[in-house]
Amino acid sequence: MAYDVVIKGGRIYDGSGLPSFSGDVAINGTQIVEVGRINGSARRVIHADGLAVAPGFIDFHTHMDAQLLWDPLATSSCFHGVTTLIPGNCGLSLAPCRPEDRENVIGSFVRVEAMPSQVLRRAVEWEWESFPEYLDRLRQRLGVNVAALMGHCALRQFVMGEESSERAATPDEIEQMKAILREGIKAGAIGFSTNQNRRHMREDGRPIPSRLATDDEILELAGVLGELNSGSVQISRGTLGIACPVEQDVDLFHRIAATSGRPVIWQSIAHRHSAPELWRKLLDLAQESLSKGAPSYPLCNARLFNGRFNLKNAQTFDDLPSWKQVMFLPVEQRAEVFRDAEVRRKLRFEAVEDTRPTNFSRRWDQIFLIKAASPKNQPFEGKSVEEIARSLNKDVVDTFLDISLEEKLETMFQNSGSRDELTTAEILRSPFTLVGQSDAGAHLIYHAGYGYATRFLGYWIRENKVMGLEEGIRKLTFMVASLFGLYDRGLIRPGMAADLVLFDPQTVRECEPEMVNDLPGGEKRLIQRALGVKMTMVNGAVLVEDGEHTGVFPGRVLGNGTAALH
């Protein structure tokens, strides 16, 4: 028998978690047709000696909603073996959206996901109003597959207008939202996302709409997925254990999963210096919920959160009231207020002395000056603010603000976000956690999380041996595909979609992020390349080979609307 493509002699990690084996994979069209020892001819034979052959990775936490419109290749995700990505997380999506609401929808992305407003306003042409129309726009050209969630913020804004950021919804408004969500799921949305993070605001400082939703509203909307027996719920509540007891949050996740019967993916479990035992409690609560039969899963992350920022764009301090108030001022006024002694007293209390729980760790030894804007301060590059303050015999907040003001707020800092690695390894190993929070498409000048999978494979699995490669690949593929209902992805089996990644287990790793000016209008962002990834295949076509795009665009919109593509 003749095939389109045969991958010969690779080590096959089929996504199931079963032991890997040496073998071949045959592809016809968009599907895998045989696995094992294959002797037939092929139009192309790919020799995979020394390489792992795995299902393509599914990046389930992205904010590529806008980027896909001008970058259908989804860089830099495609270079790391990602073949399917899921936008629409954290309650944010670009549809449904009426013309009069476009500025407010964009405003949520600008502030919550730190996307340049000028890029969004220049590049998003709004060729849609409904969610099905947005999916149709994506179908025009895609490099990777896209399976999109519908965001709660857009739903509320569409039904309630500006009041969506002011109050709870009425029963009639909830019914309207349910009808629109139902339409979206039938058209191809793979679920619904919501967000009650108290730090998340629009560009104008108003709360994002989903923050005003009651638990009953969320349960009603999740019920639509149960009614259709389709889709998953992604939910963000901010740092668990700060706004309310963790038991209360996890109980809500359990109730959503139990009443709808649909998987819930909640955010998130991580080690925090300010609450060093919280991760254990969350894992125990997750296990307890799952033992009762509710499909409620926490996510975690293998990548570093090395957030870069300056005082023109920082979101690091958004849950500190005085800092937040200053950071929402115009830049010129902001600089003047930072000089005020009484303001500094309040800022110092919140960022150093206060003991109340906060997302900001108050670890000034973990905030580094990475790029000075003037030659005078270049000797401080690579040093923490605490170390600089000690050398100058000054207070840390005064040091931080004085250098920033001297350099017109352009000094670049990095919050290292250090965490206990033994704890992180245990979180990653848990059978209950989903690995992946790339945030790809968001926070474009702060950090680059595209390489979450290659870091997981290289740093955590090869170098730190947190688990076997078979289990690690299962977490990046079949586990994700199962929870999001992508039932023809995530496994290497005859009849499954030919989404594959070929990589060298001995060298695979993420590269350091690089700043480039490749956004619309020449705006800058961080990109990230990969080491050891030989090839990324999407629907049977080679999308990326040796780190370069081959020129094809074989991606599809996945979900109930997929049939329209065949």
PDB file of C-alpha atoms in Angstrom, residues 71-315:
ATOM      1  CA  ASP A  71      -0.324  35.533  12.759  1.00  0.00           C
ATOM      2  CA  PRO A  72      -2.198  32.361  11.756  1.00  0.00           C
ATOM      3  CA  LEU A  73       1.013  30.388  12.296  1.00  0.00           C
ATOM      4  CA  ALA A  74       0.698  31.133  16.043  1.00  0.00           C
ATOM      5  CA  THR A  75       4.346  31.950  16.642  1.00  0.00           C
ATOM      6  CA  SER A  76       6.158  31.026  18.784  1.00  0.00           C
ATOM      7  CA  SER A  77       3.928  28.122  19.912  1.00  0.00           C
ATOM      8  CA  CYS A  78       4.350  26.144  16.679  1.00  0.00           C
ATOM      9  CA  PHE A  79       8.136  25.959  17.181  1.00  0.00           C
ATOM     10  CA  HIS A  80       7.642  24.024  20.428  1.00  0.00           C
ATOM     11  CA  GLY A  81       5.535  21.185  19.032  1.00  0.00           C
ATOM     12  CA  VAL A  82       2.138  22.747  19.727  1.00  0.00           C
ATOM     13  CA  THR A  83      -0.366  21.603  17.121  1.00  0.00           C
ATOM     14  CA  THR A  84      -3.586  22.769  18.788  1.00  0.00           C
ATOM     15  CA  LEU A  85      -4.138  25.811  20.949  1.00  0.00           C
ATOM     16  CA  ILE A  86      -7.132  26.961  22.942  1.00  0.00           C
ATOM     17  CA  PRO A  87      -7.877  30.706  23.146  1.00  0.00           C
ATOM     18  CA  GLY A  88     -10.750  32.363  25.007  1.00  0.00           C
ATOM     19  CA  ASN A  89      -9.472  31.737  28.531  1.00  0.00           C
ATOM     20  CA  CYS A  90     -10.006  33.805  31.701  1.00  0.00           C
ATOM     21  CA  GLY A  91     -13.444  34.990  30.585  1.00  0.00           C
ATOM     22  CA  LEU A  92     -11.974  36.909  27.632  1.00  0.00           C
ATOM     23  CA  SER A  93     -12.886  36.441  23.981  1.00  0.00           C
ATOM     24  CA  LEU A  94     -13.426  38.746  21.007  1.00  0.00           C
ATOM     25  CA  ALA A  95     -16.930  37.445  20.371  1.00  0.00           C
ATOM     26  CA  PRO A  96     -19.793  37.878  20.626  1.00  0.00           C
ATOM     27  CA  CYS A  97     -19.371  41.628  20.285  1.00  0.00           C
ATOM     28  CA  ARG A  98     -21.603  44.458  19.065  1.00  0.00           C
ATOM     29  CA  PRO A  99     -19.930  47.381  17.276  1.00  0.00           C
ATOM     30  CA  GLU A 100     -20.640  49.732  20.183  1.00  0.00           C
ATOM     31  CA  ASP A 101     -18.882  47.382  22.636  1.00  0.00           C
ATOM     32  CA  ARG A 102     -15.625  46.878  20.740  1.00  0.00           C
ATOM     33  CA  GLU A 103     -13.605  49.406  22.725  1.00  0.00           C
ATOM     34  CA  ASN A 104     -14.603  47.856  26.043  1.00  0.00           C
ATOM     35  CA  VAL A 105     -13.849  44.317  24.867  1.00  0.00           C
ATOM     36  CA  ILE A 106     -10.424  45.460  23.679  1.00  0.00           C
ATOM     37  CA  GLY A 107      -9.942  47.322  26.963  1.00  0.00           C
ATOM     38  CA  SER A 108     -10.177  44.065  28.894  1.00  0.00           C
ATOM     39  CA  PHE A 109      -7.466  42.440  26.786  1.00  0.00           C
ATOM     40  CA  VAL A 110      -5.263  45.532  27.100  1.00  0.00           C
ATOM     41  CA  ARG A 111      -5.270  45.585  30.880  1.00  0.00           C
ATOM     42  CA  VAL A 112      -5.771  41.948  31.921  1.00  0.00           C
ATOM     43  CA  GLU A 113      -3.522  40.382  29.292  1.00  0.00           C
ATOM     44  CA  ALA A 114      -1.123  43.311  28.789  1.00  0.00           C
ATOM     45  CA  MET A 115      -1.614  43.586  25.036  1.00  0.00           C
ATOM     46  CA  PRO A 116      -0.668  46.842  23.295  1.00  0.00           C
ATOM     47  CA  SER A 117      -3.859  48.841  22.704  1.00  0.00           C
ATOM     48  CA  GLN A 118      -2.492  50.383  19.504  1.00  0.00           C
ATOM     49  CA  VAL A 119      -1.874  46.907  18.049  1.00  0.00           C
ATOM     50  CA  LEU A 120      -5.357  45.650  18.879  1.00  0.00           C
ATOM     51  CA  ARG A 121      -7.039  48.777  17.560  1.00  0.00           C
ATOM     52  CA  ARG A 122      -4.973  48.727  14.370  1.00  0.00           C
ATOM     53  CA  ALA A 123      -5.055  45.015  13.586  1.00  0.00           C
ATOM     54  CA  VAL A 124      -8.473  43.724  14.718  1.00  0.00           C
ATOM     55  CA  GLU A 125     -10.824  44.521  11.829  1.00  0.00           C
ATOM     56  CA  TRP A 126     -14.025  43.175  13.458  1.00  0.00           C
ATOM     57  CA  GLU A 127     -15.351  41.104  10.577  1.00  0.00           C
ATOM     58  CA  TRP A 128     -17.818  39.429  12.947  1.00  0.00           C
ATOM     59  CA  GLU A 129     -20.406  40.075  15.615  1.00  0.00           C
ATOM     60  CA  SER A 130     -21.451  36.586  16.702  1.00  0.00           C
ATOM     61  CA  PHE A 131     -19.184  33.819  17.962  1.00  0.00           C
ATOM     62  CA  PRO A 132     -19.924  31.573  14.935  1.00  0.00           C
ATOM     63  CA  GLU A 133     -18.864  34.467  12.678  1.00  0.00           C
ATOM     64  CA  TYR A 134     -15.602  34.808  14.624  1.00  0.00           C
ATOM     65  CA  LEU A 135     -14.895  31.102  14.108  1.00  0.00           C
ATOM     66  CA  ASP A 136     -15.603  31.517  10.402  1.00  0.00           C
ATOM     67  CA  ARG A 137     -12.996  34.307  10.294  1.00  0.00           C
ATOM     68  CA  LEU A 138     -10.411  32.024  11.917  1.00  0.00           C
ATOM     69  CA  ARG A 139     -11.147  29.274   9.402  1.00  0.00           C
ATOM     70  CA  GLN A 140      -9.855  31.439   6.562  1.00  0.00           C
ATOM     71  CA  ARG A 141      -6.214  30.635   7.368  1.00  0.00           C
ATOM     72  CA  LEU A 142      -4.618  28.688  10.204  1.00  0.00           C
ATOM     73  CA  GLY A 143      -1.261  27.053  10.706  1.00  0.00           C
ATOM     74  CA  VAL A 144      -2.146  25.218  13.914  1.00  0.00           C
ATOM     75  CA  ASN A 145      -5.533  23.931  14.999  1.00  0.00           C
ATOM     76  CA  VAL A 146      -7.711  26.172  17.165  1.00  0.00           C
ATOM     77  CA  ALA A 147     -10.354  25.065  19.643  1.00  0.00           C
ATOM     78  CA  ALA A 148     -11.917  28.195  21.132  1.00  0.00           C
ATOM     79  CA  LEU A 149     -13.682  28.905  24.409  1.00  0.00           C
ATOM     80  CA  MET A 150     -16.387  31.567  24.646  1.00  0.00           C
ATOM     81  CA  GLY A 151     -15.561  34.199  27.266  1.00  0.00           C
ATOM     82  CA  HIS A 152     -18.001  35.255  29.982  1.00  0.00           C
ATOM     83  CA  CYS A 153     -16.960  38.929  29.676  1.00  0.00           C
ATOM     84  CA  ALA A 154     -17.998  39.123  26.037  1.00  0.00           C
ATOM     85  CA  LEU A 155     -21.266  37.312  26.790  1.00  0.00           C
ATOM     86  CA  ARG A 156     -22.177  39.740  29.588  1.00  0.00           C
ATOM     87  CA  GLN A 157     -21.160  42.805  27.587  1.00  0.00           C
ATOM     88  CA  PHE A 158     -23.219  41.608  24.601  1.00  0.00           C
ATOM     89  CA  VAL A 159     -26.370  41.145  26.688  1.00  0.00           C
ATOM     90  CA  MET A 160     -26.030  43.848  29.367  1.00  0.00           C
ATOM     91  CA  GLY A 161     -23.897  46.566  27.770  1.00  0.00           C
ATOM     92  CA  GLU A 162     -22.026  48.803  30.213  1.00  0.00           C
ATOM     93  CA  GLU A 163     -24.112  47.548  33.128  1.00  0.00           C
ATOM     94  CA  SER A 164     -22.226  44.260  32.792  1.00  0.00           C
ATOM     95  CA  SER A 165     -19.383  45.885  34.764  1.00  0.00           C
ATOM     96  CA  GLU A 166     -21.734  47.251  37.429  1.00  0.00           C
ATOM     97  CA  ARG A 167     -24.188  44.632  38.650  1.00  0.00           C
ATOM     98  CA  ALA A 168     -25.437  41.059  38.733  1.00  0.00           C
ATOM     99  CA  ALA A 169     -27.506  39.822  35.806  1.00  0.00           C
ATOM    100  CA  THR A 170     -31.278  39.419  35.956  1.00  0.00           C
ATOM    101  CA  PRO A 171     -32.872  36.014  35.278  1.00  0.00           C
ATOM    102  CA  ASP A 172     -33.922  37.218  31.825  1.00  0.00           C
ATOM    103  CA  GLU A 173     -30.381  38.377  31.022  1.00  0.00           C
ATOM    104  CA  ILE A 174     -28.983  35.038  32.137  1.00  0.00           C
ATOM    105  CA  GLU A 175     -31.411  33.284  29.802  1.00  0.00           C
ATOM    106  CA  GLN A 176     -30.217  35.481  26.947  1.00  0.00           C
ATOM    107  CA  MET A 177     -26.599  34.616  27.736  1.00  0.00           C
ATOM    108  CA  LYS A 178     -27.472  30.936  27.832  1.00  0.00           C
ATOM    109  CA  ALA A 179     -29.064  31.142  24.380  1.00  0.00           C
ATOM    110  CA  ILE A 180     -25.968  32.815  22.903  1.00  0.00           C
ATOM    111  CA  LEU A 181     -23.657  30.300  24.586  1.00  0.00           C
ATOM    112  CA  ARG A 182     -25.793  27.458  23.266  1.00  0.00           C
ATOM    113  CA  GLU A 183     -25.489  28.869  19.737  1.00  0.00           C
ATOM    114  CA  GLY A 184     -21.721  29.150  20.129  1.00  0.00           C
ATOM    115  CA  ILE A 185     -21.258  25.576  21.364  1.00  0.00           C
ATOM    116  CA  LYS A 186     -23.327  24.226  18.492  1.00  0.00           C
ATOM    117  CA  ALA A 187     -21.203  26.239  16.053  1.00  0.00           C
ATOM    118  CA  GLY A 188     -17.879  24.947  17.368  1.00  0.00           C
ATOM    119  CA  ALA A 189     -16.939  26.567  20.703  1.00  0.00           C
ATOM    120  CA  ILE A 190     -15.416  23.897  22.949  1.00  0.00           C
ATOM    121  CA  GLY A 191     -16.619  25.453  26.175  1.00  0.00           C
ATOM    122  CA  PHE A 192     -17.004  28.510  28.323  1.00  0.00           C
ATOM    123  CA  SER A 193     -14.557  30.497  30.445  1.00  0.00           C
ATOM    124  CA  THR A 194     -15.156  32.815  33.382  1.00  0.00           C
ATOM    125  CA  ASN A 195     -13.026  35.012  35.639  1.00  0.00           C
ATOM    126  CA  GLN A 196     -13.636  36.574  39.051  1.00  0.00           C
ATOM    127  CA  ASN A 197     -10.066  37.698  39.723  1.00  0.00           C
ATOM    128  CA  ARG A 198     -10.418  40.928  41.698  1.00  0.00           C
ATOM    129  CA  ARG A 199      -7.199  42.282  40.131  1.00  0.00           C
ATOM    130  CA  HIS A 200      -8.588  42.104  36.611  1.00  0.00           C
ATOM    131  CA  MET A 201      -9.845  45.379  35.205  1.00  0.00           C
ATOM    132  CA  ARG A 202     -10.501  47.008  31.889  1.00  0.00           C
ATOM    133  CA  GLU A 203      -8.210  49.662  30.483  1.00  0.00           C
ATOM    134  CA  ASP A 204     -10.458  52.343  32.002  1.00  0.00           C
ATOM    135  CA  GLY A 205     -10.119  50.870  35.510  1.00  0.00           C
ATOM    136  CA  ARG A 206     -13.606  49.361  35.688  1.00  0.00           C
ATOM    137  CA  PRO A 207     -13.996  45.676  36.633  1.00  0.00           C
ATOM    138  CA  ILE A 208     -14.096  43.178  33.795  1.00  0.00           C
ATOM    139  CA  PRO A 209     -17.755  42.121  33.405  1.00  0.00           C
ATOM    140  CA  SER A 210     -17.419  38.533  34.632  1.00  0.00           C
ATOM    141  CA  ARG A 211     -16.286  39.779  38.063  1.00  0.00           C
ATOM    142  CA  LEU A 212     -19.876  40.908  38.690  1.00  0.00           C
ATOM    143  CA  ALA A 213     -21.353  37.459  38.042  1.00  0.00           C
ATOM    144  CA  THR A 214     -22.848  35.493  40.921  1.00  0.00           C
ATOM    145  CA  ASP A 215     -22.094  31.832  41.481  1.00  0.00           C
ATOM    146  CA  ASP A 216     -25.660  31.066  40.399  1.00  0.00           C
ATOM    147  CA  GLU A 217     -25.069  32.805  37.061  1.00  0.00           C
ATOM    148  CA  ILE A 218     -21.934  30.749  36.475  1.00  0.00           C
ATOM    149  CA  LEU A 219     -23.773  27.531  37.367  1.00  0.00           C
ATOM    150  CA  GLU A 220     -26.613  28.406  34.999  1.00  0.00           C
ATOM    151  CA  LEU A 221     -24.219  29.003  32.109  1.00  0.00           C
ATOM    152  CA  ALA A 222     -22.288  25.826  32.835  1.00  0.00           C
ATOM    153  CA  GLY A 223     -25.637  24.055  32.742  1.00  0.00           C
ATOM    154  CA  VAL A 224     -25.845  24.795  29.014  1.00  0.00           C
ATOM    155  CA  LEU A 225     -22.800  22.576  28.496  1.00  0.00           C
ATOM    156  CA  GLY A 226     -24.463  19.860  30.548  1.00  0.00           C
ATOM    157  CA  GLU A 227     -27.643  20.189  28.512  1.00  0.00           C
ATOM    158  CA  LEU A 228     -25.663  19.751  25.277  1.00  0.00           C
ATOM    159  CA  ASN A 229     -23.290  17.196  26.850  1.00  0.00           C
ATOM    160  CA  SER A 230     -20.456  19.118  25.244  1.00  0.00           C
ATOM    161  CA  GLY A 231     -17.681  21.472  26.259  1.00  0.00           C
ATOM    162  CA  SER A 232     -15.557  22.301  29.292  1.00  0.00           C
ATOM    163  CA  VAL A 233     -15.489  25.160  31.800  1.00  0.00           C
ATOM    164  CA  GLN A 234     -12.302  27.127  32.467  1.00  0.00           C
ATOM    165  CA  ILE A 235     -12.423  29.301  35.569  1.00  0.00           C
ATOM    166  CA  SER A 236     -10.034  31.828  37.107  1.00  0.00           C
ATOM    167  CA  ARG A 237     -10.620  33.270  40.580  1.00  0.00           C
ATOM    168  CA  GLY A 238      -7.283  34.966  41.161  1.00  0.00           C
ATOM    169  CA  THR A 239      -4.818  33.708  43.738  1.00  0.00           C
ATOM    170  CA  LEU A 240      -6.784  31.084  45.639  1.00  0.00           C
ATOM    171  CA  GLY A 241      -7.032  31.686  49.360  1.00  0.00           C
ATOM    172  CA  ILE A 242      -6.762  35.496  49.175  1.00  0.00           C
ATOM    173  CA  ALA A 243     -10.271  36.701  48.308  1.00  0.00           C
ATOM    174  CA  CYS A 244     -12.001  33.887  50.234  1.00  0.00           C
ATOM    175  CA  PRO A 245     -11.092  30.569  51.913  1.00  0.00           C
ATOM    176  CA  VAL A 246      -9.716  28.026  49.444  1.00  0.00           C
ATOM    177  CA  GLU A 247     -12.405  25.540  50.482  1.00  0.00           C
ATOM    178  CA  GLN A 248     -15.043  27.973  49.200  1.00  0.00           C
ATOM    179  CA  ASP A 249     -13.384  28.324  45.794  1.00  0.00           C
ATOM    180  CA  VAL A 250     -12.762  24.606  45.304  1.00  0.00           C
ATOM    181  CA  ASP A 251     -16.322  23.851  46.425  1.00  0.00           C
ATOM    182  CA  LEU A 252     -17.600  26.107  43.622  1.00  0.00           C
ATOM    183  CA  PHE A 253     -15.424  24.266  41.095  1.00  0.00           C
ATOM    184  CA  HIS A 254     -16.826  20.979  42.426  1.00  0.00           C
ATOM    185  CA  ARG A 255     -20.428  22.193  42.175  1.00  0.00           C
ATOM    186  CA  ILE A 256     -19.963  23.388  38.592  1.00  0.00           C
ATOM    187  CA  ALA A 257     -18.515  20.018  37.583  1.00  0.00           C
ATOM    188  CA  ALA A 258     -21.025  17.971  39.576  1.00  0.00           C
ATOM    189  CA  THR A 259     -24.147  19.807  38.412  1.00  0.00           C
ATOM    190  CA  SER A 260     -23.148  20.189  34.751  1.00  0.00           C
ATOM    191  CA  GLY A 261     -21.347  16.871  34.395  1.00  0.00           C
ATOM    192  CA  ARG A 262     -18.699  18.668  32.342  1.00  0.00           C
ATOM    193  CA  PRO A 263     -14.963  18.990  33.065  1.00  0.00           C
ATOM    194  CA  VAL A 264     -13.878  22.078  34.985  1.00  0.00           C
ATOM    195  CA  ILE A 265     -10.300  23.352  34.664  1.00  0.00           C
ATOM    196  CA  TRP A 266      -9.450  25.721  37.472  1.00  0.00           C
ATOM    197  CA  GLN A 267      -6.594  28.072  38.102  1.00  0.00           C
ATOM    198  CA  SER A 268      -4.266  27.074  39.706  1.00  0.00           C
ATOM    199  CA  ILE A 269      -1.828  25.282  42.031  1.00  0.00           C
ATOM    200  CA  ALA A 270       1.654  26.719  42.552  1.00  0.00           C
ATOM    201  CA  HIS A 271       4.160  27.190  45.342  1.00  0.00           C
ATOM    202  CA  ARG A 272       4.034  30.649  46.913  1.00  0.00           C
ATOM    203  CA  HIS A 273       6.514  31.966  49.460  1.00  0.00           C
ATOM    204  CA  SER A 274       3.715  33.953  51.136  1.00  0.00           C
ATOM    205  CA  ALA A 275       1.644  30.774  51.674  1.00  0.00           C
ATOM    206  CA  PRO A 276       4.115  27.866  51.563  1.00  0.00           C
ATOM    207  CA  GLU A 277       1.597  25.137  52.535  1.00  0.00           C
ATOM    208  CA  LEU A 278      -1.315  26.262  50.381  1.00  0.00           C
ATOM    209  CA  TRP A 279      -0.348  24.055  47.435  1.00  0.00           C
ATOM    210  CA  ARG A 280      -0.722  20.907  49.538  1.00  0.00           C
ATOM    211  CA  LYS A 281      -4.163  21.927  50.725  1.00  0.00           C
ATOM    212  CA  LEU A 282      -5.276  22.605  47.152  1.00  0.00           C
ATOM    213  CA  LEU A 283      -4.002  19.248  45.934  1.00  0.00           C
ATOM    214  CA  ASP A 284      -5.842  17.498  48.761  1.00  0.00           C
ATOM    215  CA  LEU A 285      -9.059  19.377  47.953  1.00  0.00           C
ATOM    216  CA  ALA A 286      -8.687  18.521  44.256  1.00  0.00           C
ATOM    217  CA  GLN A 287      -8.256  14.843  45.087  1.00  0.00           C
ATOM    218  CA  GLU A 288     -11.263  14.916  47.413  1.00  0.00           C
ATOM    219  CA  SER A 289     -13.438  16.489  44.699  1.00  0.00           C
ATOM    220  CA  LEU A 290     -12.361  13.935  42.107  1.00  0.00           C
ATOM    221  CA  SER A 291     -12.960  11.065  44.541  1.00  0.00           C
ATOM    222  CA  LYS A 292     -16.608  12.172  44.693  1.00  0.00           C
ATOM    223  CA  GLY A 293     -16.906  11.818  40.918  1.00  0.00           C
ATOM    224  CA  ALA A 294     -16.782  15.465  39.848  1.00  0.00           C
ATOM    225  CA  PRO A 295     -14.425  16.091  36.883  1.00  0.00           C
ATOM    226  CA  SER A 296     -12.736  19.130  38.417  1.00  0.00           C
ATOM    227  CA  TYR A 297      -9.029  19.526  37.583  1.00  0.00           C
ATOM    228  CA  PRO A 298      -6.461  22.139  38.666  1.00  0.00           C
ATOM    229  CA  LEU A 299      -3.847  23.413  36.269  1.00  0.00           C
ATOM    230  CA  CYS A 300      -0.211  24.029  37.109  1.00  0.00           C
ATOM    231  CA  ASN A 301       2.807  25.298  35.266  1.00  0.00           C
ATOM    232  CA  ALA A 302       6.236  24.060  34.303  1.00  0.00           C
ATOM    233  CA  ARG A 303       7.517  27.402  33.038  1.00  0.00           C
ATOM    234  CA  LEU A 304       9.096  30.305  34.864  1.00  0.00           C
ATOM    235  CA  PHE A 305       7.101  33.469  35.475  1.00  0.00           C
ATOM    236  CA  ASN A 306       9.955  35.903  34.909  1.00  0.00           C
ATOM    237  CA  GLY A 307       7.831  38.982  34.438  1.00  0.00           C
ATOM    238  CA  ARG A 308       9.650  41.953  32.921  1.00  0.00           C
ATOM    239  CA  PHE A 309       8.205  45.390  33.643  1.00  0.00           C
ATOM    240  CA  ASN A 310       8.828  49.084  34.099  1.00  0.00           C
ATOM    241  CA  LEU A 311       6.690  51.683  35.826  1.00  0.00           C
ATOM    242  CA  LYS A 312       5.076  52.706  32.560  1.00  0.00           C
ATOM    243  CA  ASN A 313       3.385  49.336  32.147  1.00  0.00           C
ATOM    244  CA  ALA A 314       3.673  47.313  35.383  1.00  0.00           C
ATOM    245  CA  GLN A 315       0.788  45.133  36.559  1.00  0.00           C
TER     246      GLN A 315
END
